[in-house]
Tab-separated table of C-alpha atoms and ligand atoms in Angstrom:
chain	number	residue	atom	x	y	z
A	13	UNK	CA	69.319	13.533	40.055
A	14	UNK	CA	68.569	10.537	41.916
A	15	UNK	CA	65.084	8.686	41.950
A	16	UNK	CA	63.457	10.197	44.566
A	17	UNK	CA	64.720	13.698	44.156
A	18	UNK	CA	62.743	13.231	40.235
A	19	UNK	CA	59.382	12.109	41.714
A	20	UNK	CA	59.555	14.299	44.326
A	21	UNK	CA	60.585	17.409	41.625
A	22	UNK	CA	58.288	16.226	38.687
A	23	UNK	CA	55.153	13.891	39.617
A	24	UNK	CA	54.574	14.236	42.619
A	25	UNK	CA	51.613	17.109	43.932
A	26	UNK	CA	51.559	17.864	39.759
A	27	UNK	CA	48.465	17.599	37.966
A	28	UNK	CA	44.823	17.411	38.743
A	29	UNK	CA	43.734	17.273	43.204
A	30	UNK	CA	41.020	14.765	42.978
A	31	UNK	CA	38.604	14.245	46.251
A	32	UNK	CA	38.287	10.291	45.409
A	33	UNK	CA	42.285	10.176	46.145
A	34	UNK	CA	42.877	9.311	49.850
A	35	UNK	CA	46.876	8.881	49.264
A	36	UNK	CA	48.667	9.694	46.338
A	37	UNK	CA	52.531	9.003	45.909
A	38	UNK	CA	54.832	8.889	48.616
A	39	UNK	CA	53.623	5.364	49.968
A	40	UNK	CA	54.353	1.920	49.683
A	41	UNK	CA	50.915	2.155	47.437
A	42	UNK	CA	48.156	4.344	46.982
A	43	UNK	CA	44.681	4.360	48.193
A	44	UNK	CA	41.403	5.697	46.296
A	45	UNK	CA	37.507	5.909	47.256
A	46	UNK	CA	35.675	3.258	44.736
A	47	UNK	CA	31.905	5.123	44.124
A	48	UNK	CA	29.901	3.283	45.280
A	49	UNK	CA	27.515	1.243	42.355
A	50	UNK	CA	30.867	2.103	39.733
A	51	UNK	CA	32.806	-0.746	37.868
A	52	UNK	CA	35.850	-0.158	37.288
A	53	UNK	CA	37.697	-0.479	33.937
A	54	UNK	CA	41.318	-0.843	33.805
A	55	UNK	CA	43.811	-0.537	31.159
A	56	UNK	CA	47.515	-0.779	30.294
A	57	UNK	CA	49.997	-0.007	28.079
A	58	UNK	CA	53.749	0.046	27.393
A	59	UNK	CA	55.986	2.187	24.775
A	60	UNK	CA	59.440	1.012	24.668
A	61	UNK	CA	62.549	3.080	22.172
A	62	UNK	CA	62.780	1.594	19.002
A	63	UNK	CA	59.505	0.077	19.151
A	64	UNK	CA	56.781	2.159	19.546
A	65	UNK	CA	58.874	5.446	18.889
A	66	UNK	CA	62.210	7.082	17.510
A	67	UNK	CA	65.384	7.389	19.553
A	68	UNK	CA	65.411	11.359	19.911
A	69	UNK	CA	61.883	11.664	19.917
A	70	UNK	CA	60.954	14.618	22.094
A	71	UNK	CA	60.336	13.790	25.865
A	72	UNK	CA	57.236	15.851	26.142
A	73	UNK	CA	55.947	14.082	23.247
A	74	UNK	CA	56.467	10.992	25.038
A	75	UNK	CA	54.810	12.158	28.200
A	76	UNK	CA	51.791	13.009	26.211
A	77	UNK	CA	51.512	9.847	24.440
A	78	UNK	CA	52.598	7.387	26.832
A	79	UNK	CA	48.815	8.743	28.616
A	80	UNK	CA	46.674	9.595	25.307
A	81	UNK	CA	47.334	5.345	24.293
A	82	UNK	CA	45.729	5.033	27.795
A	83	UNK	CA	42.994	6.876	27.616
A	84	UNK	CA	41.819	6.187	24.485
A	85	UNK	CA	41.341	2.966	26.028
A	86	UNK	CA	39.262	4.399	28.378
A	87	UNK	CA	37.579	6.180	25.733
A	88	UNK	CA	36.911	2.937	23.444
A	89	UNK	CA	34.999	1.326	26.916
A	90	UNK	CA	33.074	4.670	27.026
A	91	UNK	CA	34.907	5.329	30.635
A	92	UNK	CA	35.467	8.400	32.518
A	93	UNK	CA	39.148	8.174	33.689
A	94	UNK	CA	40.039	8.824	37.416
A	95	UNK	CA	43.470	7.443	38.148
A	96	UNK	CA	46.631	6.408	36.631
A	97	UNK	CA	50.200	4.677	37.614
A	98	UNK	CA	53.598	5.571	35.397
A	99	UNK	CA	56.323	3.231	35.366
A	100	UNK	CA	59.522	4.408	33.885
A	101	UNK	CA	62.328	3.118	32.873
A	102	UNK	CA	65.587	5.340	32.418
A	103	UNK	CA	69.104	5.097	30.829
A	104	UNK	CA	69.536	8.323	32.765
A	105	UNK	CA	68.358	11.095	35.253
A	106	UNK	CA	68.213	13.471	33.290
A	107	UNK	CA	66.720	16.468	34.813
A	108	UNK	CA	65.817	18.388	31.371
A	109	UNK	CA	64.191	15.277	29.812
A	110	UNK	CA	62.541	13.952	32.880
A	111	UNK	CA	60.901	17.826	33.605
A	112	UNK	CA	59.638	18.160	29.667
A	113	UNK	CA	57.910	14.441	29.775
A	114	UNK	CA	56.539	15.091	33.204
A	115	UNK	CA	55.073	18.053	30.943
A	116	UNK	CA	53.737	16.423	28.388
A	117	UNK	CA	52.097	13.852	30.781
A	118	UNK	CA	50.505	16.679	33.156
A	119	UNK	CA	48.647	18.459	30.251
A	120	UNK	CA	46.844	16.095	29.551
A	121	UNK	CA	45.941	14.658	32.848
A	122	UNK	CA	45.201	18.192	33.482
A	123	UNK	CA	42.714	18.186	30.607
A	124	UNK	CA	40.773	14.846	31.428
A	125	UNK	CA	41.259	15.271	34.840
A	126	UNK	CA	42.899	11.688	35.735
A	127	UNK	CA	45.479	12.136	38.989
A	128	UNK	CA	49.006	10.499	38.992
A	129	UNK	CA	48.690	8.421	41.953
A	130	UNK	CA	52.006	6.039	42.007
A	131	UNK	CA	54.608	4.326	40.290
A	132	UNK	CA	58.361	3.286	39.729
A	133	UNK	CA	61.281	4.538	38.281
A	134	UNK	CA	64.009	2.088	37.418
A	135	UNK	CA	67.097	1.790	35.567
A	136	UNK	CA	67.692	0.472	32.049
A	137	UNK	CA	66.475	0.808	28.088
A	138	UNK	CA	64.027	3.864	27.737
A	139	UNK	CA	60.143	2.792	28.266
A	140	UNK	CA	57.154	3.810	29.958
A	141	UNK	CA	54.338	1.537	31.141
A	142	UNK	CA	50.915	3.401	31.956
A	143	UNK	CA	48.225	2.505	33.523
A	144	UNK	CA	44.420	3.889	33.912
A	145	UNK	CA	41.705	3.379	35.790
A	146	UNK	CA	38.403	5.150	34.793
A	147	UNK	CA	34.734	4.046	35.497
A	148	UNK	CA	31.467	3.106	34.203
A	149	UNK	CA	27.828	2.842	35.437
A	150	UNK	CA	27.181	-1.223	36.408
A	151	UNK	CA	27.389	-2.907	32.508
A	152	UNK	CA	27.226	0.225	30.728
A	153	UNK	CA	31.192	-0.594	29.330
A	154	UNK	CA	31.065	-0.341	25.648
A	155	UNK	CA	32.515	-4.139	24.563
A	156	UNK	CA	33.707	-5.299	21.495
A	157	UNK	CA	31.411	-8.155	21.318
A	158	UNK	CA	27.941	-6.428	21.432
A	159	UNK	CA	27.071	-5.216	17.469
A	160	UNK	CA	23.898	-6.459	15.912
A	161	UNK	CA	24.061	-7.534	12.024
A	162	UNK	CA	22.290	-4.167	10.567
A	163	UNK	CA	24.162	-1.452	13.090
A	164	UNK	CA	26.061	1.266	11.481
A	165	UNK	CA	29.851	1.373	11.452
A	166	UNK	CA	31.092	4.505	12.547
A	167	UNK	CA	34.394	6.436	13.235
A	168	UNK	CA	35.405	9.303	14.605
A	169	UNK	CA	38.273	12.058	13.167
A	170	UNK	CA	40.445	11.172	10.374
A	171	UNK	CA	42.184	8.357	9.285
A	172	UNK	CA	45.957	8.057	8.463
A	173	UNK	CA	47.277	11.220	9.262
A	174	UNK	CA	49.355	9.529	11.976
A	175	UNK	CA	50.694	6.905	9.752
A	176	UNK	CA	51.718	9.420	7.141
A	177	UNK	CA	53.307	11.816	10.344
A	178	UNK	CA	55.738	8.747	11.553
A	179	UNK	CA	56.662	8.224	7.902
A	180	UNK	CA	57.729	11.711	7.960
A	181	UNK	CA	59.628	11.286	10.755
A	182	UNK	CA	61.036	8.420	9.771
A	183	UNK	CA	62.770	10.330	6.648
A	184	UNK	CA	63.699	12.969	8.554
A	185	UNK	CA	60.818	15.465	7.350
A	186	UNK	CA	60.480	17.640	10.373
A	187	UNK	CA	58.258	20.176	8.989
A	188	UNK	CA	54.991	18.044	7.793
A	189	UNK	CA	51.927	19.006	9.832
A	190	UNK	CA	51.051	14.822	10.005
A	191	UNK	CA	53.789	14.832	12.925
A	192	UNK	CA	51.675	16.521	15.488
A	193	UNK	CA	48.984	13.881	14.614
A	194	UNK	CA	51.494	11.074	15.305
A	195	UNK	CA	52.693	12.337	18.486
A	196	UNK	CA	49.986	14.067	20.065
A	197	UNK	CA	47.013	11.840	18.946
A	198	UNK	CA	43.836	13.425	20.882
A	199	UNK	CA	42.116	10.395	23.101
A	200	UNK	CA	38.220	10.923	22.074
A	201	UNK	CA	37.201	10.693	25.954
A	202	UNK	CA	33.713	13.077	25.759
A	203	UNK	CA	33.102	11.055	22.804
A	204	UNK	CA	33.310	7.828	24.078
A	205	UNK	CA	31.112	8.580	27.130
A	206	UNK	CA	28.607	10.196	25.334
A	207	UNK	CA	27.876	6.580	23.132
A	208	UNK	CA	27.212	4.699	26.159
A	209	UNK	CA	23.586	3.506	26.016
A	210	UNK	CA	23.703	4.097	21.821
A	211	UNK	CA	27.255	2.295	20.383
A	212	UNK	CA	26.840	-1.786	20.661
A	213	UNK	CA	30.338	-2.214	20.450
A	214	UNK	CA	33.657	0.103	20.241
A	215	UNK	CA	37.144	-0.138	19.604
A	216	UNK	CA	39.920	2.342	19.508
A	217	UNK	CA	41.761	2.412	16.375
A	218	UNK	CA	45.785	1.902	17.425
A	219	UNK	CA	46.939	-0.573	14.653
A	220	UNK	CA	45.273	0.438	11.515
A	221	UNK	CA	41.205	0.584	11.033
A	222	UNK	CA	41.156	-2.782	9.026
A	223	UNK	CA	42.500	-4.662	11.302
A	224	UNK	CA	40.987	-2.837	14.246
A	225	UNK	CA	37.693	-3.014	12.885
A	226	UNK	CA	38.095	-6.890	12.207
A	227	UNK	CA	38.754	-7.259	15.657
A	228	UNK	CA	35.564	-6.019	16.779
A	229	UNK	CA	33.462	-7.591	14.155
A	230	UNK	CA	35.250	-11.219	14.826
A	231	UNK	CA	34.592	-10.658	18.875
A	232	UNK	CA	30.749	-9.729	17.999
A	233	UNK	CA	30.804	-13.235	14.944
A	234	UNK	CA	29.707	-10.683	11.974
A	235	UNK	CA	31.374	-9.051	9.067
A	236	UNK	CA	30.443	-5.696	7.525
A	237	UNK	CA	30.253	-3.558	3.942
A	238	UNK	CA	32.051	-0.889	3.751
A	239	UNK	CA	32.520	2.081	1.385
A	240	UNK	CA	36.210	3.299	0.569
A	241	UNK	CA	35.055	6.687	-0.656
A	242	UNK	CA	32.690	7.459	2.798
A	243	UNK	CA	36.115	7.317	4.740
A	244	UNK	CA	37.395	10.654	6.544
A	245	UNK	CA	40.889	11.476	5.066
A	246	UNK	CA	42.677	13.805	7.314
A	247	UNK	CA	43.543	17.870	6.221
A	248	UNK	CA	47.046	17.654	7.263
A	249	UNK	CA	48.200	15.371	4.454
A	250	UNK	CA	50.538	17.246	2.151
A	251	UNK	CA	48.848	18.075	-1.598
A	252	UNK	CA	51.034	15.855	-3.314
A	253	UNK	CA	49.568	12.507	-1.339
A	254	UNK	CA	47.505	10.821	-3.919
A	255	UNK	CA	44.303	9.535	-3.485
A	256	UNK	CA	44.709	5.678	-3.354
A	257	UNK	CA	47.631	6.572	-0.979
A	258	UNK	CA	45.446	8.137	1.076
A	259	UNK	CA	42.954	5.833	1.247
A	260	UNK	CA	46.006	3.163	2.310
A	261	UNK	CA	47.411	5.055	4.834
A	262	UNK	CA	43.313	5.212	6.198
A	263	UNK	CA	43.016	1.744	6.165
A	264	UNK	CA	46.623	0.255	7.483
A	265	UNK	CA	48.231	3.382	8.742
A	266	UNK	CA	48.043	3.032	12.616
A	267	UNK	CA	48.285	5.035	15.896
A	268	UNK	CA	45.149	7.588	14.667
A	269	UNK	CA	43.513	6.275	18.075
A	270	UNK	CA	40.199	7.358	16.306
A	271	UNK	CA	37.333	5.455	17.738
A	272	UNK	CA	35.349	3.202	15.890
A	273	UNK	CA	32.065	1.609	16.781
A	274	UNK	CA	28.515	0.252	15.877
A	275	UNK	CA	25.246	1.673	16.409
A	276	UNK	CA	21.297	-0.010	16.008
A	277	UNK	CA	19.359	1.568	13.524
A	278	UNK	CA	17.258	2.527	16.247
A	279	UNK	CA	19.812	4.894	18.245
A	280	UNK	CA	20.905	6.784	15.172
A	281	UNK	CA	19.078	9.788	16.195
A	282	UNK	CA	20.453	9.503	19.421
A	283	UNK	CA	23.856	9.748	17.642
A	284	UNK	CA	23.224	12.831	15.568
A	285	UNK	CA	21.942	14.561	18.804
A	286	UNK	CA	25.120	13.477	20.817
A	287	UNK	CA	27.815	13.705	18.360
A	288	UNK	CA	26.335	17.595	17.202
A	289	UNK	CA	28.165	18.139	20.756
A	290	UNK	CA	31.830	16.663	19.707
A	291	UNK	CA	34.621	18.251	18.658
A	292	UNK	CA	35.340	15.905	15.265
A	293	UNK	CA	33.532	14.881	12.679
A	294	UNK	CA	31.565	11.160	12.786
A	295	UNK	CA	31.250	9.275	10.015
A	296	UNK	CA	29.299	6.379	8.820
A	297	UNK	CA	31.262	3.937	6.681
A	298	UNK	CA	29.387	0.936	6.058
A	299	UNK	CA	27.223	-1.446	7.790
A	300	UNK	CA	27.403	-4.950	9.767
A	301	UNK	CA	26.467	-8.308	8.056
A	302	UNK	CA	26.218	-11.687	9.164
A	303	UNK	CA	28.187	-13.200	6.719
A	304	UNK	CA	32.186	-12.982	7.992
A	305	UNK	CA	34.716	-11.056	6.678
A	306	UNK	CA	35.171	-7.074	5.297
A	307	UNK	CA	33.686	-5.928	2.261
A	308	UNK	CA	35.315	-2.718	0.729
A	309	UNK	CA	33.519	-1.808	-1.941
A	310	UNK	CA	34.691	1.857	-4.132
A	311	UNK	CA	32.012	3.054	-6.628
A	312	UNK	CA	30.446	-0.292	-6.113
A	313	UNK	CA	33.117	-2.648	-7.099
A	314	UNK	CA	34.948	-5.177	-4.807
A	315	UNK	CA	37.872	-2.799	-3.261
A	316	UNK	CA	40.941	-5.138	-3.129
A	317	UNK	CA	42.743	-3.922	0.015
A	318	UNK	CA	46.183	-3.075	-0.049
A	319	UNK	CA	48.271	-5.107	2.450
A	320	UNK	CA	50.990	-2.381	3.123
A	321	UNK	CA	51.134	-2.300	7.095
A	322	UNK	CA	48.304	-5.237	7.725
A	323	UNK	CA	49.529	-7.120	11.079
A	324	UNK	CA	48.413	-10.594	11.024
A	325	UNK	CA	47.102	-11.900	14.564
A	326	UNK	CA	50.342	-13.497	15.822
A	327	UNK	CA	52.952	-12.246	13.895
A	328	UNK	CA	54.212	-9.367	15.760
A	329	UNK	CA	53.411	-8.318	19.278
A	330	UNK	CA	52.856	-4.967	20.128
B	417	LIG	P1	58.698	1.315	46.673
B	417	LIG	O1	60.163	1.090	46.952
B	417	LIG	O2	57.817	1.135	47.848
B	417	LIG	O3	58.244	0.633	45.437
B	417	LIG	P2	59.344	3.684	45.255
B	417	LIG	O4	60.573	4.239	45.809
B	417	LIG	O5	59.410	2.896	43.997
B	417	LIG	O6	58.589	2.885	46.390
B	417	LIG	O7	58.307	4.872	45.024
B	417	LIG	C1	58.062	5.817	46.030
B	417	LIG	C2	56.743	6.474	45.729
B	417	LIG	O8	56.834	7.184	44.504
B	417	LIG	C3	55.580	5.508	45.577
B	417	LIG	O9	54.429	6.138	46.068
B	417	LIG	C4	55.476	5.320	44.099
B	417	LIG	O10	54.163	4.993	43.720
B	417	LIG	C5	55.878	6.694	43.586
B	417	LIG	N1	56.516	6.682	42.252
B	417	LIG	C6	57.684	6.102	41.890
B	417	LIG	N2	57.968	6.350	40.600
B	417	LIG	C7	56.949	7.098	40.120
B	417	LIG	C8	56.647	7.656	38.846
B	417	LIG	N3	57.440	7.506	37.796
B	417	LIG	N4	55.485	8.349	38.734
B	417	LIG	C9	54.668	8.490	39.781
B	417	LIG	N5	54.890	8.005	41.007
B	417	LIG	C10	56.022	7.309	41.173
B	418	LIG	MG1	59.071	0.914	43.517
């Protein structure tokens, strides 16, 4: 099937009929209604074979994914998504796969309600670049650099049930309930909207919650304590995972896209009221500090942190 014959066939007049989209695909661009008084908050992001995922890995997986990276994005700025572009690049045109991604990428832009409004499909090594627009209320975008020392480190979910689900893939496992959490992670969207006005600061946990977490503390100049045995191990890890496995895979295991995010003493009623509402569980972990750097404590001692799957700044790009 040639290009246009595919768009026509599989994105184009699929998913969610938005009034804010003038012209959708089919021209040299597309055109949308900006609300008036609404900034807009952009994201983007790329998954390319052999990188980010498996050769073989199922096309409606990658559909799904190649939008839930987006919009948890969205999610850690606290935005409500509107629009996105898909650029994909094919060894092939294959009809099957191209019709079970196109899948995989309309249920969920069914479920948050974000239109397909444009483009490209090329030729060469399988990838997909996304990208999503959402909005926010004039400087209500949840930053990385806005936590207080004192505010309550939070997270949403699990942690690690991902990291454990591409292992299993990786050997082969096909059976291990982890894989689902791998490739269908669940963008926290509701959740992220519903912190605007009580998180100081958010991130979305893609590369591990360490290192995710020290991100948002070094962008807001604080450190934090933090207590191993508050954090939320997932259900779907098989019995025979031990605990200080677990408790790895929580800290450097990536792609849970669980938010995490800070909250003033002040607003922690506010939480409790808004996160009653969600879906997943919130839990508080530790605290920010003005001295630099991550505490783990376990039972009260100095937690040593294992350095299995830590990514230091610079050394790989992703
Ligand atoms: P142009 O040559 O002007 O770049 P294209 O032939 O690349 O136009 O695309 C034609 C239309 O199809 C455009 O509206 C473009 O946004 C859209 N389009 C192309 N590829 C995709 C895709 N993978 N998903 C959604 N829309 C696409
Ligand atoms: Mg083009």
């Amino acid at each position: 099937m040639d290009e246009f014959a595919l768009i026509d066939r599989f994105f184009a007049n699929r998913g969610p009929v938005r009034a804010d989209v003038r012209l959708g695909i089919g021209d040299d661009a597309a055109v949308t209604r900006v609300e008036a008084g609404s900034e807009l908050v952009i994201a983007t992001d790329t998954l390319v074979e052999g990188t980010h995922f498996l050769p073989g890995t199922a096309p409606r997986a990658l559909g799904y994914r190649c939008l839930a990276v987006n919009l948890s994005d969205l999610a850690a700025m606290g935005a409500e998504p509107l629009w996105c572009t898909l650029a994909l690049t094919l060894p092939d045109g294959a009809e099957d796969w191209v019709g079970s991604f196109s899948e995989g990428f309309m249920e969920l832009a069914e479920r948050f309600d974000i239109a397909l409004i444009g483009g490209d499909t090329v030729r060469g090594p399988l990838a997909m670049t996304v990208t999503v627009h959402g909005r926010v209320d004039p400087g209500c975008a949840i930053c990385r650099d806005g936590a207080r020392a004192g505010d309550g480190i939070f997270v949403t979910g699990s942690f690690g049930a991902a990291a454990a689900g591409l292992a299993s893939l990786e050997s082969g496992d096909t059976g291990a309930r982890t894989i689902d959490r791998f490739l269908y992670p669940t963008p926290r969207i509701d959740e992220g909207r519903s912190l605007v006005g009580i998180a100081s600061a958010m991130i979305d946990v893609s590369d591990g919650l360490h290192v995710d977490l020290a991100r948002l503390l070094d962008a807001s100049g604080l450190g934090a304590k933090l207590a191993v045995e508050t954090l939320p191990l997932p259900a779907e890890l098989p019995a025979g995972v031990e605990h200080h496995r677990a408790v790895e895979l929580a800290l450097t295991g990536g792609d849970d896209y669980e938010l995490c995010f800070t909250v003033p003493e002040n607003c922690s009623e506010a939480l409790e009221r808004t996160a009653s509402g969600w879906d997943c569980a919130v839990t508080r972990i530790g605290e920010t500090v003005t001295e630099s750097g991550l505490a783990w404590t376990a039972a009260g001692e100095n937690f040593p942190l294992p350095d299995t799957g830590f990514r230091h700044f610079g050394e790989d790009v992703e």
